[in-house]
Every structure is written in structure tokens, then in C-alpha cells.
């Protein structure tokens, strides 16, 4: 009887260990998915905001499609968060973020309608939307940190730096776009709570430095060199704004950096 008990214990112990390990892996995967969705959510909303500022000056249909694309991408990320059963964040936390997102979408719709009907935006509503974008994305960042802490998720520091750099780049794009569009630039300079562009640019310097330093595959090195080259080409325009700068060039190179950072994250995670 004693031998049978020992044998049972020897069988049960590994099963319990495997079950606990499996649960930990699922929790880790759930947290990683949450972090990716929250990252996409923040970047997509700033991309939509950047597109709106350009749309406000031109009313261009192609630019309007960029707004829709950004909002749809943020919607997809928000839906993925809401539908997850990982339990990383509470329903109350997710609903609070969704409410902030609804406010942003409503303001975006109203501002688009103003431009389409009158040919120019209502600067009060534009200001409200810019401030709401900042508030909403600060909330998303707060939940990003909560998701990390609640599951003890240790993300590759270079992945974290790349994500932070992407959010910073998208935020800077939107703020630069305000200053480059005559329809809003005279009396409106973006969210009243954001840091000046030159300060944000220096923060991006540090983040990109953290991403670029370190070992990597030849493919990763090519991507990082491209990011570095593009940033050096437009950095001066962000540090010292000049009306003679060509806005669409800054926008194109900034988007190239965002694309490069997305590829960097994929490569770093694939090598983990």
C-alpha cells in the first residue's frame, strides 16, 4: 500500500507541475497579447490624429481614408482587448478605456463633418480632440503597465524601447502635422498637455539608441540602420521647426521609421 501511495505521488507531482507551467505560459501569452494590442491602439490613434490635421487643410479623400484606417485599426485592437478571456485586465479597466475611445471617435466624427461641410475645422473641437487623444493614450499606457505588473511579464528591453519609440514617433507626427497645416496652425498647436516637439525628439533619441544598441541578425541590423538614417534625415526638422520644411517628406520618413520599428519588434520577438 505504501509503495502504491509513493507511485501515485510520483505520478501526480509532475502532472501538477505541468498544469502550473501550462497556466503560467497561457498567462504570459495573454499578457503579451494585451501589450501588443495596447501598443497598436496607441499608435493607431495618433496616426488617425496626424491624418486629420492634414485632412483639415486639404479635405483630401485619400487623407480621409487614412483617418478611417487609423480608427479601424484602433477599433480592432480595442475589440481584441475586450474579447480576450485571459483576465489580464478587469472589465472595469477595459470599459474605462473604451469610454475614452468613444469620446475620441465622436470628436473625430464631428471634426471631420465640420471640415467637409464648412471647409475648415472648429478650433475648439479640434483642441478638445487633441486633449482627448492625449488623455486616452495616457490611460492606455497606464493599463499597459498594469498588464505587465499583474502578470509579471518581462518583455525584452529592446522591444519595450521600440514600442515606446513608435508611440513617441506617432505622437510627434501628429504634433508636427498641426504646425504644417495652415487651417489650424495659426491659433492651435496641439494638445495643451504635450511636451514641446524638440523635447520629444530628444526623448526619441534615447529610445532609438536603446533599440539600436545590441546584437542582432543581419536582417535586423539592416532595418535598424534604415531607421537611424531616416531619423537623422528628419531629426533637425523636429528639433528646429521651420515653415520651409516640406511636410509630406517629414510625414513619409516618419512613417518609414514606424514601419521599421514594427519590423524590429517582430524580429526581436522572433529571436527571443
XYZ file of C-alpha atoms in Angstrom:
272
model
C 0.000 0.000 0.000
C 2.850 2.286 0.888
C 4.519 1.586 -2.458
C 1.269 2.390 -4.304
C 0.970 5.723 -2.496
C 4.518 6.633 -3.380
C 3.957 5.710 -7.022
C 0.802 7.832 -7.140
C 2.632 10.764 -5.645
C 5.442 10.361 -8.151
C 2.884 10.479 -10.989
C 0.752 13.296 -9.603
C 3.621 15.685 -8.834
C 4.776 16.010 -12.469
C 1.175 16.450 -13.614
C 0.643 19.273 -11.142
C 3.911 20.878 -12.245
C 2.917 20.602 -15.921
C -0.519 22.088 -15.197
C 1.013 25.008 -13.309
C 3.566 25.534 -16.065
C 0.835 25.489 -18.714
C -1.202 28.039 -16.776
C 1.847 30.277 -16.441
C 2.546 30.021 -20.173
C -1.068 30.891 -21.039
C -0.978 33.847 -18.659
C 2.287 35.018 -20.239
C 0.841 34.676 -23.748
C -2.296 36.546 -22.669
C -0.237 39.363 -21.204
C 1.952 39.568 -24.308
C -1.163 39.763 -26.474
C -2.547 42.532 -24.295
C 0.665 44.508 -24.525
C 0.722 44.177 -28.315
C -2.928 45.277 -28.598
C -2.444 48.245 -26.267
C 0.633 49.261 -28.245
C -1.259 49.061 -31.559
C -4.133 51.007 -30.013
C -1.913 53.928 -29.022
C -0.038 54.149 -32.319
C -3.188 53.820 -34.443
C -4.983 56.660 -32.673
C -2.082 59.043 -33.142
C -1.879 58.036 -36.799
C -5.561 58.924 -37.175
C -4.955 62.264 -35.465
C -1.997 63.012 -37.738
C -4.141 62.232 -40.772
C -6.926 64.513 -39.522
C -4.623 67.506 -39.210
C -3.556 67.006 -42.822
C -7.173 66.464 -43.874
C -8.219 69.703 -42.160
C -6.007 71.647 -44.551
C -6.899 69.832 -47.768
C -10.186 67.920 -47.402
C -8.462 65.236 -49.468
C -10.334 61.917 -49.777
C -7.129 59.890 -49.634
C -6.216 61.533 -46.330
C -9.736 60.902 -45.028
C -9.197 57.224 -45.789
C -6.058 57.327 -43.634
C -8.147 58.619 -40.722
C -10.617 55.782 -41.200
C -7.798 53.270 -41.421
C -6.275 54.526 -38.152
C -9.599 54.462 -36.309
C -10.436 50.998 -37.671
C -7.047 49.685 -36.563
C -7.568 51.107 -33.078
C -11.077 49.585 -33.059
C -9.648 46.167 -33.909
C -7.147 46.437 -31.055
C -9.866 47.565 -28.628
C -12.149 44.697 -29.664
C -9.315 42.218 -29.223
C -8.743 43.515 -25.703
C -12.439 43.324 -24.854
C -12.862 39.813 -26.241
C -9.836 38.328 -24.506
C -10.564 35.805 -21.744
C -7.063 35.950 -20.260
C -8.198 38.073 -17.311
C -5.122 40.297 -17.542
C -7.244 43.429 -17.020
C -10.641 43.768 -15.380
C -13.839 44.539 -17.287
C -13.977 47.881 -15.463
C -10.488 48.840 -16.598
C -11.221 47.955 -20.206
C -14.577 49.733 -20.153
C -12.911 52.888 -18.824
C -10.508 52.843 -21.780
C -13.320 52.105 -24.220
C -15.274 55.100 -22.932
C -12.284 57.362 -23.548
C -12.001 55.886 -27.039
C -15.691 56.550 -27.721
C -15.199 60.208 -26.771
C -12.247 60.442 -29.155
C -14.172 58.808 -32.021
C -17.151 61.112 -31.504
C -14.919 64.181 -31.574
C -13.157 62.869 -34.665
C -16.501 62.366 -36.428
C -17.678 65.877 -35.506
C -14.423 67.444 -36.665
C -14.463 65.564 -39.972
C -18.042 66.705 -40.576
C -17.050 70.322 -39.884
C -14.279 70.195 -42.464
C -16.489 68.521 -45.057
C -19.388 70.956 -44.565
C -17.570 74.241 -43.984
C -14.156 73.599 -45.468
C -12.354 74.331 -42.198
C -12.392 72.961 -38.632
C -13.846 74.341 -35.412
C -10.661 75.010 -33.458
C -12.397 74.482 -30.109
C -13.470 70.993 -31.155
C -10.039 70.264 -32.612
C -8.466 71.269 -29.299
C -10.907 69.045 -27.424
C -9.997 66.128 -29.671
C -6.239 66.658 -29.264
C -6.551 66.766 -25.491
C -8.805 63.707 -25.527
C -6.269 61.797 -27.632
C -3.582 62.570 -25.065
C -5.823 61.603 -22.111
C -6.914 58.377 -23.808
C -3.409 57.302 -24.693
C -2.134 58.105 -21.205
C -4.860 55.763 -19.932
C -3.753 53.074 -22.394
C -0.154 53.475 -21.223
C -1.271 53.134 -17.599
C -3.100 49.889 -18.438
C -0.062 48.679 -20.379
C 1.991 48.993 -17.189
C -0.740 47.330 -15.124
C -0.816 44.381 -17.540
C 2.931 43.980 -17.164
C 2.893 44.162 -13.382
C -0.162 41.976 -12.775
C 1.304 39.073 -14.760
C 4.979 39.753 -14.009
C 5.610 39.832 -17.751
C 9.246 40.505 -18.569
C 9.414 41.898 -22.089
C 12.704 42.244 -23.936
C 14.003 45.745 -23.036
C 14.707 46.443 -26.709
C 11.122 45.501 -27.622
C 9.870 47.865 -24.919
C 12.147 50.635 -26.200
C 10.959 50.027 -29.782
C 7.307 50.200 -28.723
C 7.889 53.394 -26.740
C 9.780 54.868 -29.687
C 6.903 54.024 -32.047
C 4.338 55.706 -29.781
C 6.621 58.736 -29.428
C 7.154 58.915 -33.213
C 3.401 58.740 -33.912
C 2.719 61.387 -31.273
C 5.371 63.662 -32.742
C 3.997 63.167 -36.258
C 0.604 64.410 -35.137
C 2.032 67.436 -33.363
C 4.252 68.308 -36.331
C 1.274 67.949 -38.651
C -0.593 70.630 -36.672
C 2.190 73.105 -37.310
C 2.403 72.223 -41.002
C -1.262 72.818 -41.881
C -2.413 76.400 -42.347
C -6.011 75.568 -41.459
C -5.176 75.080 -37.794
C -1.652 76.277 -37.128
C -2.352 79.961 -36.507
C -4.154 79.527 -33.185
C -3.718 75.855 -32.345
C -0.548 73.896 -31.612
C -1.887 70.514 -30.494
C -2.667 69.101 -27.067
C -2.125 71.610 -24.276
C -0.520 68.930 -22.093
C 2.064 67.552 -24.530
C 5.764 68.323 -24.312
C 7.329 70.575 -26.973
C 8.496 68.823 -30.143
C 12.194 69.411 -29.533
C 11.946 67.789 -26.103
C 10.066 64.824 -27.526
C 12.681 64.472 -30.261
C 15.449 64.193 -27.677
C 13.443 61.558 -25.832
C 13.160 59.664 -29.115
C 16.955 59.912 -29.481
C 17.363 57.969 -26.240
C 14.716 55.374 -27.114
C 16.168 54.692 -30.561
C 19.620 54.456 -29.017
C 18.360 51.689 -26.725
C 16.829 49.835 -29.663
C 19.838 50.103 -31.957
C 22.446 49.052 -29.386
C 22.833 45.299 -29.039
C 23.333 42.165 -31.046
C 21.093 41.051 -33.870
C 20.754 39.185 -37.123
C 21.998 40.745 -40.369
C 18.355 41.412 -41.288
C 17.770 43.272 -38.017
C 20.906 45.345 -38.495
C 19.722 46.440 -41.950
C 16.369 47.549 -40.520
C 17.995 49.405 -37.624
C 20.428 51.186 -39.942
C 17.499 52.300 -42.097
C 15.647 53.626 -39.042
C 18.752 55.503 -37.899
C 19.335 57.041 -41.332
C 15.733 58.182 -41.680
C 15.714 59.701 -38.202
C 18.954 61.603 -38.781
C 17.481 62.999 -42.006
C 14.389 64.481 -40.312
C 15.608 65.000 -36.741
C 16.580 68.622 -37.352
C 13.075 69.425 -38.592
C 11.584 68.180 -35.329
C 14.198 69.924 -33.171
C 14.005 73.271 -35.013
C 10.687 73.661 -36.791
C 10.886 75.717 -39.961
C 7.916 76.585 -42.164
C 10.075 75.983 -45.233
C 10.399 72.299 -44.352
C 8.436 70.043 -46.689
C 5.731 68.491 -44.509
C 4.984 65.487 -46.691
C 8.662 64.465 -46.638
C 8.716 64.563 -42.829
C 5.497 62.556 -42.772
C 6.813 59.950 -45.229
C 10.098 59.429 -43.379
C 8.318 59.303 -40.021
C 6.025 56.584 -41.335
C 9.086 54.761 -42.617
C 10.516 54.821 -39.100
C 7.248 53.456 -37.705
C 7.292 50.644 -40.243
C 10.902 49.890 -39.381
C 10.138 49.793 -35.662
C 7.241 47.386 -36.269
C 9.608 45.106 -38.202
C 12.224 45.450 -35.447
C 9.716 44.302 -32.820
C 8.795 41.277 -34.926
C 12.438 40.326 -35.462
C 13.363 40.771 -31.811
C 10.404 38.680 -30.670
C 11.186 36.027 -33.269
C 14.710 35.717 -31.908
C 13.552 35.519 -28.284
